[in-house]
mmCIF file of C-alpha atoms in Angstrom:
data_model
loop_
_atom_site.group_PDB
_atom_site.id
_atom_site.type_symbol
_atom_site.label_atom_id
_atom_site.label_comp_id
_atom_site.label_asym_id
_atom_site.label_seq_id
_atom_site.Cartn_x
_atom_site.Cartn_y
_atom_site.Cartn_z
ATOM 1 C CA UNK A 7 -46.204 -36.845 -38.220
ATOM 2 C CA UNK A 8 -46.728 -40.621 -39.193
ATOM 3 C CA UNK A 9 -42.653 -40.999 -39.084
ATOM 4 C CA UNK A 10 -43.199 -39.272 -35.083
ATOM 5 C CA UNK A 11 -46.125 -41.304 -34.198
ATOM 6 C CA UNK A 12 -43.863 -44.584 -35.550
ATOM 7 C CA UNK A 13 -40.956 -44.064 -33.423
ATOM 8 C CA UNK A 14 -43.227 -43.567 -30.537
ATOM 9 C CA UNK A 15 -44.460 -46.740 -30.875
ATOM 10 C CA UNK A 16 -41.092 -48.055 -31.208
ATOM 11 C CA UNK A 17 -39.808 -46.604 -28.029
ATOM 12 C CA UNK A 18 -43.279 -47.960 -26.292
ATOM 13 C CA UNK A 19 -43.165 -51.396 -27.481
ATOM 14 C CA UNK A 20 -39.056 -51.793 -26.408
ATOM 15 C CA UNK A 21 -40.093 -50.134 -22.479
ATOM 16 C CA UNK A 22 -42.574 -52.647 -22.898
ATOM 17 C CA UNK A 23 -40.093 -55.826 -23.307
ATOM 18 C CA UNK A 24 -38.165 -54.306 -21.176
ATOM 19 C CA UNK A 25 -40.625 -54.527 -18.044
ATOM 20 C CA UNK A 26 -41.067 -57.973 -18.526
ATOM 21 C CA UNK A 27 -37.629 -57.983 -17.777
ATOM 22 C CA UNK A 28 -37.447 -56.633 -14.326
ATOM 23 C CA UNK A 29 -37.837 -58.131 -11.218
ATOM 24 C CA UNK A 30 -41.318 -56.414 -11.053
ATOM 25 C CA UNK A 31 -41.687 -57.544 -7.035
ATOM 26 C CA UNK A 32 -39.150 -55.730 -6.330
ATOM 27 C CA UNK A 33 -39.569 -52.307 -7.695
ATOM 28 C CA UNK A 34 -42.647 -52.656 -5.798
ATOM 29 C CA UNK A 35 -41.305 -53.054 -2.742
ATOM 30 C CA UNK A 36 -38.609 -50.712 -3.485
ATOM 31 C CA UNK A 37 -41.664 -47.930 -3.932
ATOM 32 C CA UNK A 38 -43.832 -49.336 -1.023
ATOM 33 C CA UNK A 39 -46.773 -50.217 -3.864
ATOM 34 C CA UNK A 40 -48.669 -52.890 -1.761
ATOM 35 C CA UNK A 41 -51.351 -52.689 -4.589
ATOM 36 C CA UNK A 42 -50.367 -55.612 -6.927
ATOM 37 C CA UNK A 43 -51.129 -59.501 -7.456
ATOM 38 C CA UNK A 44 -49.933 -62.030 -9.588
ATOM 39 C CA UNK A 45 -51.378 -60.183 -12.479
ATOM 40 C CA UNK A 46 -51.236 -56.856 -12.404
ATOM 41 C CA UNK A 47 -49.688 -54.150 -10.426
ATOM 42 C CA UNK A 48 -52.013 -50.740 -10.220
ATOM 43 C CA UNK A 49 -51.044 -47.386 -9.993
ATOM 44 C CA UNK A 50 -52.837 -44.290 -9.429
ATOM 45 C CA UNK A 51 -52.235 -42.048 -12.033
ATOM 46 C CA UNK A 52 -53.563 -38.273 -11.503
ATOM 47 C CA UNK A 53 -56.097 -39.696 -9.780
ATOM 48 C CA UNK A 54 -57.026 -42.030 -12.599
ATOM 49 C CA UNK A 55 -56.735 -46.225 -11.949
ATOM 50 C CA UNK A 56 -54.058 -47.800 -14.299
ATOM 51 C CA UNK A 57 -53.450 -51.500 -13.971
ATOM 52 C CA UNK A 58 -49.574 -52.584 -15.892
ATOM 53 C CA UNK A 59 -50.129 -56.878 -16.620
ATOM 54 C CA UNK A 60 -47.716 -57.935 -15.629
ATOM 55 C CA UNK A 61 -47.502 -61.230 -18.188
ATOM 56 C CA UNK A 62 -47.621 -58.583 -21.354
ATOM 57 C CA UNK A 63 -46.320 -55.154 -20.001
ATOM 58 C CA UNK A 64 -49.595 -53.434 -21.097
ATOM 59 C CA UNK A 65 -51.177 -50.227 -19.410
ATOM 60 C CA UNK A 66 -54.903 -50.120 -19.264
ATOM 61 C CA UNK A 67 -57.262 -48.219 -17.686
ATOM 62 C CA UNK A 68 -60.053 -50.333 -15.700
ATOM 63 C CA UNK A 69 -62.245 -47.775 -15.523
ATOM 64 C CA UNK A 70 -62.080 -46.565 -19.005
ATOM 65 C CA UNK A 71 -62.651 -49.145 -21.438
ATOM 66 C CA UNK A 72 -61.181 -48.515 -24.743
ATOM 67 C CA UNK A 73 -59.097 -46.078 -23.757
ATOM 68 C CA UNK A 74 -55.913 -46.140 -24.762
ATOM 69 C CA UNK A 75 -53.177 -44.462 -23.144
ATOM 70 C CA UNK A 76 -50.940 -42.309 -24.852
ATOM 71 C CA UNK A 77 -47.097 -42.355 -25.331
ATOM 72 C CA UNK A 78 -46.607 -39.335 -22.319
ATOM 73 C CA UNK A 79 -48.684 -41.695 -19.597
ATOM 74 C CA UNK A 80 -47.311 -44.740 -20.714
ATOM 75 C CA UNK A 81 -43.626 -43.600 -20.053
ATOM 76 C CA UNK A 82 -43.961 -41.695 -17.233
ATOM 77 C CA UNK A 83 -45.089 -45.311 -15.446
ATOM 78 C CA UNK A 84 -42.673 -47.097 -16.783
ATOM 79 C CA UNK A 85 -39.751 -44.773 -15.875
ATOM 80 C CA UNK A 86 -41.305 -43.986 -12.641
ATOM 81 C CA UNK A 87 -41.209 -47.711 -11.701
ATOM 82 C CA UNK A 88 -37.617 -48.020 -13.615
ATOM 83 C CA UNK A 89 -36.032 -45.107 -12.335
ATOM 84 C CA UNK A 90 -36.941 -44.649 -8.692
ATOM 85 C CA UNK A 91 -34.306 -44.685 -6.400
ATOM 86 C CA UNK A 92 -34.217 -46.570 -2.850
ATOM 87 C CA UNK A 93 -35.384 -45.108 0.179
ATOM 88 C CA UNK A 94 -36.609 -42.054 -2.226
ATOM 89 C CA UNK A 95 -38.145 -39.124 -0.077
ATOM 90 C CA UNK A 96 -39.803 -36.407 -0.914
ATOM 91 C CA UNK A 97 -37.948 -32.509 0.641
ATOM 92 C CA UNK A 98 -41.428 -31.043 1.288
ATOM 93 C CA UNK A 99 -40.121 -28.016 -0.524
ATOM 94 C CA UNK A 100 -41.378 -26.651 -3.548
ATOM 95 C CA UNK A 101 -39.392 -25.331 -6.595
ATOM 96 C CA UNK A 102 -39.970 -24.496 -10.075
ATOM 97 C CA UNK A 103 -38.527 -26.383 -12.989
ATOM 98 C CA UNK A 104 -35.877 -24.593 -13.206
ATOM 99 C CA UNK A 105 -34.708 -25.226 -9.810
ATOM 100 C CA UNK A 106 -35.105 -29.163 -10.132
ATOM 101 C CA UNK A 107 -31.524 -30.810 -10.395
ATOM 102 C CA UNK A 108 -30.878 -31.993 -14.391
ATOM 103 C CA UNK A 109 -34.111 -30.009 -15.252
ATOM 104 C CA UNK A 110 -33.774 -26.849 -15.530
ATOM 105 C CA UNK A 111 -32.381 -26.809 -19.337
ATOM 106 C CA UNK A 112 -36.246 -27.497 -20.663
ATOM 107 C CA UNK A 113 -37.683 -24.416 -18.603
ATOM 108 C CA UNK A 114 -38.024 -22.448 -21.585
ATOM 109 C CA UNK A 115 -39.452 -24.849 -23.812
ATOM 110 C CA UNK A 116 -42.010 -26.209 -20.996
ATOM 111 C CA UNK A 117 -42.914 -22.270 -20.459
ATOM 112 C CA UNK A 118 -43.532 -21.632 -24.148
ATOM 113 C CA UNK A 119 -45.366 -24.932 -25.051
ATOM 114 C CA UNK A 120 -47.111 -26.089 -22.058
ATOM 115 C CA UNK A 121 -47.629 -23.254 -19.757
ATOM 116 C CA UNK A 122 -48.079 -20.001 -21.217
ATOM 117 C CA UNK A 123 -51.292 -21.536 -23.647
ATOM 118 C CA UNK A 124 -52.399 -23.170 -20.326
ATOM 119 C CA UNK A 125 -52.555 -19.919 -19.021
ATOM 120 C CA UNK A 126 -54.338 -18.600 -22.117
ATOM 121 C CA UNK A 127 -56.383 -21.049 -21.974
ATOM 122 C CA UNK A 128 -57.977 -20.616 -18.922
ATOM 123 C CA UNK A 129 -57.748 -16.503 -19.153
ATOM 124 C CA UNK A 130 -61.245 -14.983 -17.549
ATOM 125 C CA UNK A 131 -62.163 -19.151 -17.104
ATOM 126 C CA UNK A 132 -60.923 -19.609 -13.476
ATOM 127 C CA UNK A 133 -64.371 -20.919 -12.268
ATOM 128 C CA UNK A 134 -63.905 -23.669 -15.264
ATOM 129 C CA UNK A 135 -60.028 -24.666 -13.783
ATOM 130 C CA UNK A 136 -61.516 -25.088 -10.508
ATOM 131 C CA UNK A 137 -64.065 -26.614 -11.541
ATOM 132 C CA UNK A 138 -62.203 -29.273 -13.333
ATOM 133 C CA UNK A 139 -59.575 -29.663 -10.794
ATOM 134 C CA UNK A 140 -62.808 -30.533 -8.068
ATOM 135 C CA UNK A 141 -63.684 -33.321 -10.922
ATOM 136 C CA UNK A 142 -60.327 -34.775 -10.944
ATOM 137 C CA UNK A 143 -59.915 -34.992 -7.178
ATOM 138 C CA UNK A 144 -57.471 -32.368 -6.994
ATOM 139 C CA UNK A 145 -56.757 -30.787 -3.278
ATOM 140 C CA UNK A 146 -57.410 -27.551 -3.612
ATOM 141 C CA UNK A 147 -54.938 -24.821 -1.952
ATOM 142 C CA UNK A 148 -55.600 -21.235 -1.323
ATOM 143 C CA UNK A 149 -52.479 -19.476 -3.229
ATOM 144 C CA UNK A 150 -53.518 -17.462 -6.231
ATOM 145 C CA UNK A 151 -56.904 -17.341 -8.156
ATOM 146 C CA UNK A 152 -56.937 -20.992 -8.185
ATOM 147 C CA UNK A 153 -54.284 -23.660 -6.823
ATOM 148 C CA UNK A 154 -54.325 -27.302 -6.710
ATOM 149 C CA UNK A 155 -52.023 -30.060 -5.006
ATOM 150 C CA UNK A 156 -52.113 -33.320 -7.778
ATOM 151 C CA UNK A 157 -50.889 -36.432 -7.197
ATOM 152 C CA UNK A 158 -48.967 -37.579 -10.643
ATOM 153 C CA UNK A 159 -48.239 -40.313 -8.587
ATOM 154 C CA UNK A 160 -49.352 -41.459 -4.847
ATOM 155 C CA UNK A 161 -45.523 -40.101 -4.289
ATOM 156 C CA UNK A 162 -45.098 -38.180 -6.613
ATOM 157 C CA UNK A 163 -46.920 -34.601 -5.913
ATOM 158 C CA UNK A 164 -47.256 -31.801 -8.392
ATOM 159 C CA UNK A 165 -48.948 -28.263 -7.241
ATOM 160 C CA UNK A 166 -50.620 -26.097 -9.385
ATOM 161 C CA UNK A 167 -51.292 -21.941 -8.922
ATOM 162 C CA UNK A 168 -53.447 -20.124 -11.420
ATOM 163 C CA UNK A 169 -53.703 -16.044 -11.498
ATOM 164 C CA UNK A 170 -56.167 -14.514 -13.854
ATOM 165 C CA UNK A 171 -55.134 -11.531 -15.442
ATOM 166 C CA UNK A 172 -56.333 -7.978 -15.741
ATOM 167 C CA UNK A 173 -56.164 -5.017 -17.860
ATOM 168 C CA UNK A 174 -52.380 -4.701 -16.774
ATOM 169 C CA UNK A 175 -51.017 -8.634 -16.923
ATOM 170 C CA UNK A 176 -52.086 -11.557 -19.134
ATOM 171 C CA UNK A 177 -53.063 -14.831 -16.590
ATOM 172 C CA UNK A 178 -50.173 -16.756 -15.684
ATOM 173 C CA UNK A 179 -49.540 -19.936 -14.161
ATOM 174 C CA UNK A 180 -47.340 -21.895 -12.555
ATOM 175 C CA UNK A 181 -46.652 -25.521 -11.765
ATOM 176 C CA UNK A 182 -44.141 -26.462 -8.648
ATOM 177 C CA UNK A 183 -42.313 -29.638 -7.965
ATOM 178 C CA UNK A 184 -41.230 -31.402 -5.063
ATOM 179 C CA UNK A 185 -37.158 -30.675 -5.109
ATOM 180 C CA UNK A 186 -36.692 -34.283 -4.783
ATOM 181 C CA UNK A 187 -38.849 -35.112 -7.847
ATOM 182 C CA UNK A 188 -35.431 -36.909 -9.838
ATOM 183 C CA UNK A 189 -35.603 -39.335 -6.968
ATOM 184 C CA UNK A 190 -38.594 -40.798 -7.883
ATOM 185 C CA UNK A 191 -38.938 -40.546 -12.071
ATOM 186 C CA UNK A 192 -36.034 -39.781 -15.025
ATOM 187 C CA UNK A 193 -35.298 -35.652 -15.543
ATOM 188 C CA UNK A 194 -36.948 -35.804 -18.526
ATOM 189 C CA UNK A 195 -39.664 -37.713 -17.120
ATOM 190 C CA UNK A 196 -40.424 -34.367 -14.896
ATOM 191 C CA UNK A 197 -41.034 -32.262 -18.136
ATOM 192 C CA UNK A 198 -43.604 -35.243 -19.071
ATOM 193 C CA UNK A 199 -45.626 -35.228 -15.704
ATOM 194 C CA UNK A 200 -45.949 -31.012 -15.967
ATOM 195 C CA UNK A 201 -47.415 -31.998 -19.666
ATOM 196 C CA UNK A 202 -49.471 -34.465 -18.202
ATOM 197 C CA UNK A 203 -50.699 -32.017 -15.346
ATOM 198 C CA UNK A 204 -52.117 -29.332 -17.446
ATOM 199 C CA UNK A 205 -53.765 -32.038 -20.138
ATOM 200 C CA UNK A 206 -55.754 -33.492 -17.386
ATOM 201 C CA UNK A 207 -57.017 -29.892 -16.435
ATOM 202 C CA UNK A 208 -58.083 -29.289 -20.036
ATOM 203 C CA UNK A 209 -59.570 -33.509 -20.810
ATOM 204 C CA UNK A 210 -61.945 -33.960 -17.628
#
């Protein structure tokens, strides 16, 4: 675990660097982020204020203090800024993972680790989900027991649909993407943002 949490750092500290590296002005033009100054540029994140300084590459969260984010938030910033492509729009349709181009290899693995204990997790506890999806700022939807649309990003939209179970089927969930999503963030970045998703249902 010590070994996992070391190379995490490692692969941190080099994205790090390597944002100090990049004409920082111009990804934010490039993703029409108006929301930056000479010393930081801030990002909504799930709702949540993140400022990136832009002299040491660090992510903070103003509103928190002490926090510090983890190795899943800090990447999925930095690749979203990294990895966005011009003139990247979203299709206003919505797919599962498997559907999402270059993603759809890590369905079963995101199914086993991520959704199916979210969904036991929340089994006879939808009045708790919605609850904590009203905390977070979530737009609630009306599919399912309980459904959510969640910005990961201000352009980046994520939508989540909750049904409890009965005596016949265990509750299941599922979590839809824009089809466009690789546009905007790595493929492997996706997987990270579903993570992300369902921890901020279960940390609020």
């Amino acid at each position: 675990m010590e070994s996992r949490t070391s190379n995490y750092m490692k692969v941190m500290e080099t994205w790090r660097k390597g944002f100090l590296t990049w004409d920082q002005e111009a990804l934010c033009r490039k993703l029409g982020i108006d929301t930056y100054d000479k010393a930081v540029i801030r990002l909504s994140y799930f709702g949540i204020p993140h400022e990136i300084d832009r002299k040491t590459g660090r992510i903070t969260c103003p509103q928190m203090p002490g926090y510090d984010p983890g190795f899943n938030e800090v990447m999925a910033i930095y690749n979203f800024l990294y990895y966005a492509k011009e003139g990247a729009k979203n299709s206003g349709e919505w797919v599962h993972l498997r559907e999402v181009k270059d993603v759809g290899i890590f369905e079963d693995a995101f199914e086993r680790q991520v959704l199916a204990p979210f969904a036991k997790r929340f089994a006879g506890r939808g009045q708790e989900l919605k609850e904590a999806g009203e905390r977070m700022g979530f737009l609630p939807l009306s599919y399912g027991d309980v459904s959510f649309q969640i910005p990961a990003f201000f352009c980046v939209p994520l939508r989540m649909i909750f049904w409890d179970g009965d005596e016949e089927f265990p509750a299941k969930v599922n979590l839809l993407f824009d089809r466009n999503i690789t546009s905007f963030t790595h493929p492997e970045s996706v997987v990270m943002l579903g993570a992300e998703c369902m921890r901020y249902f279960t940390t609020v």
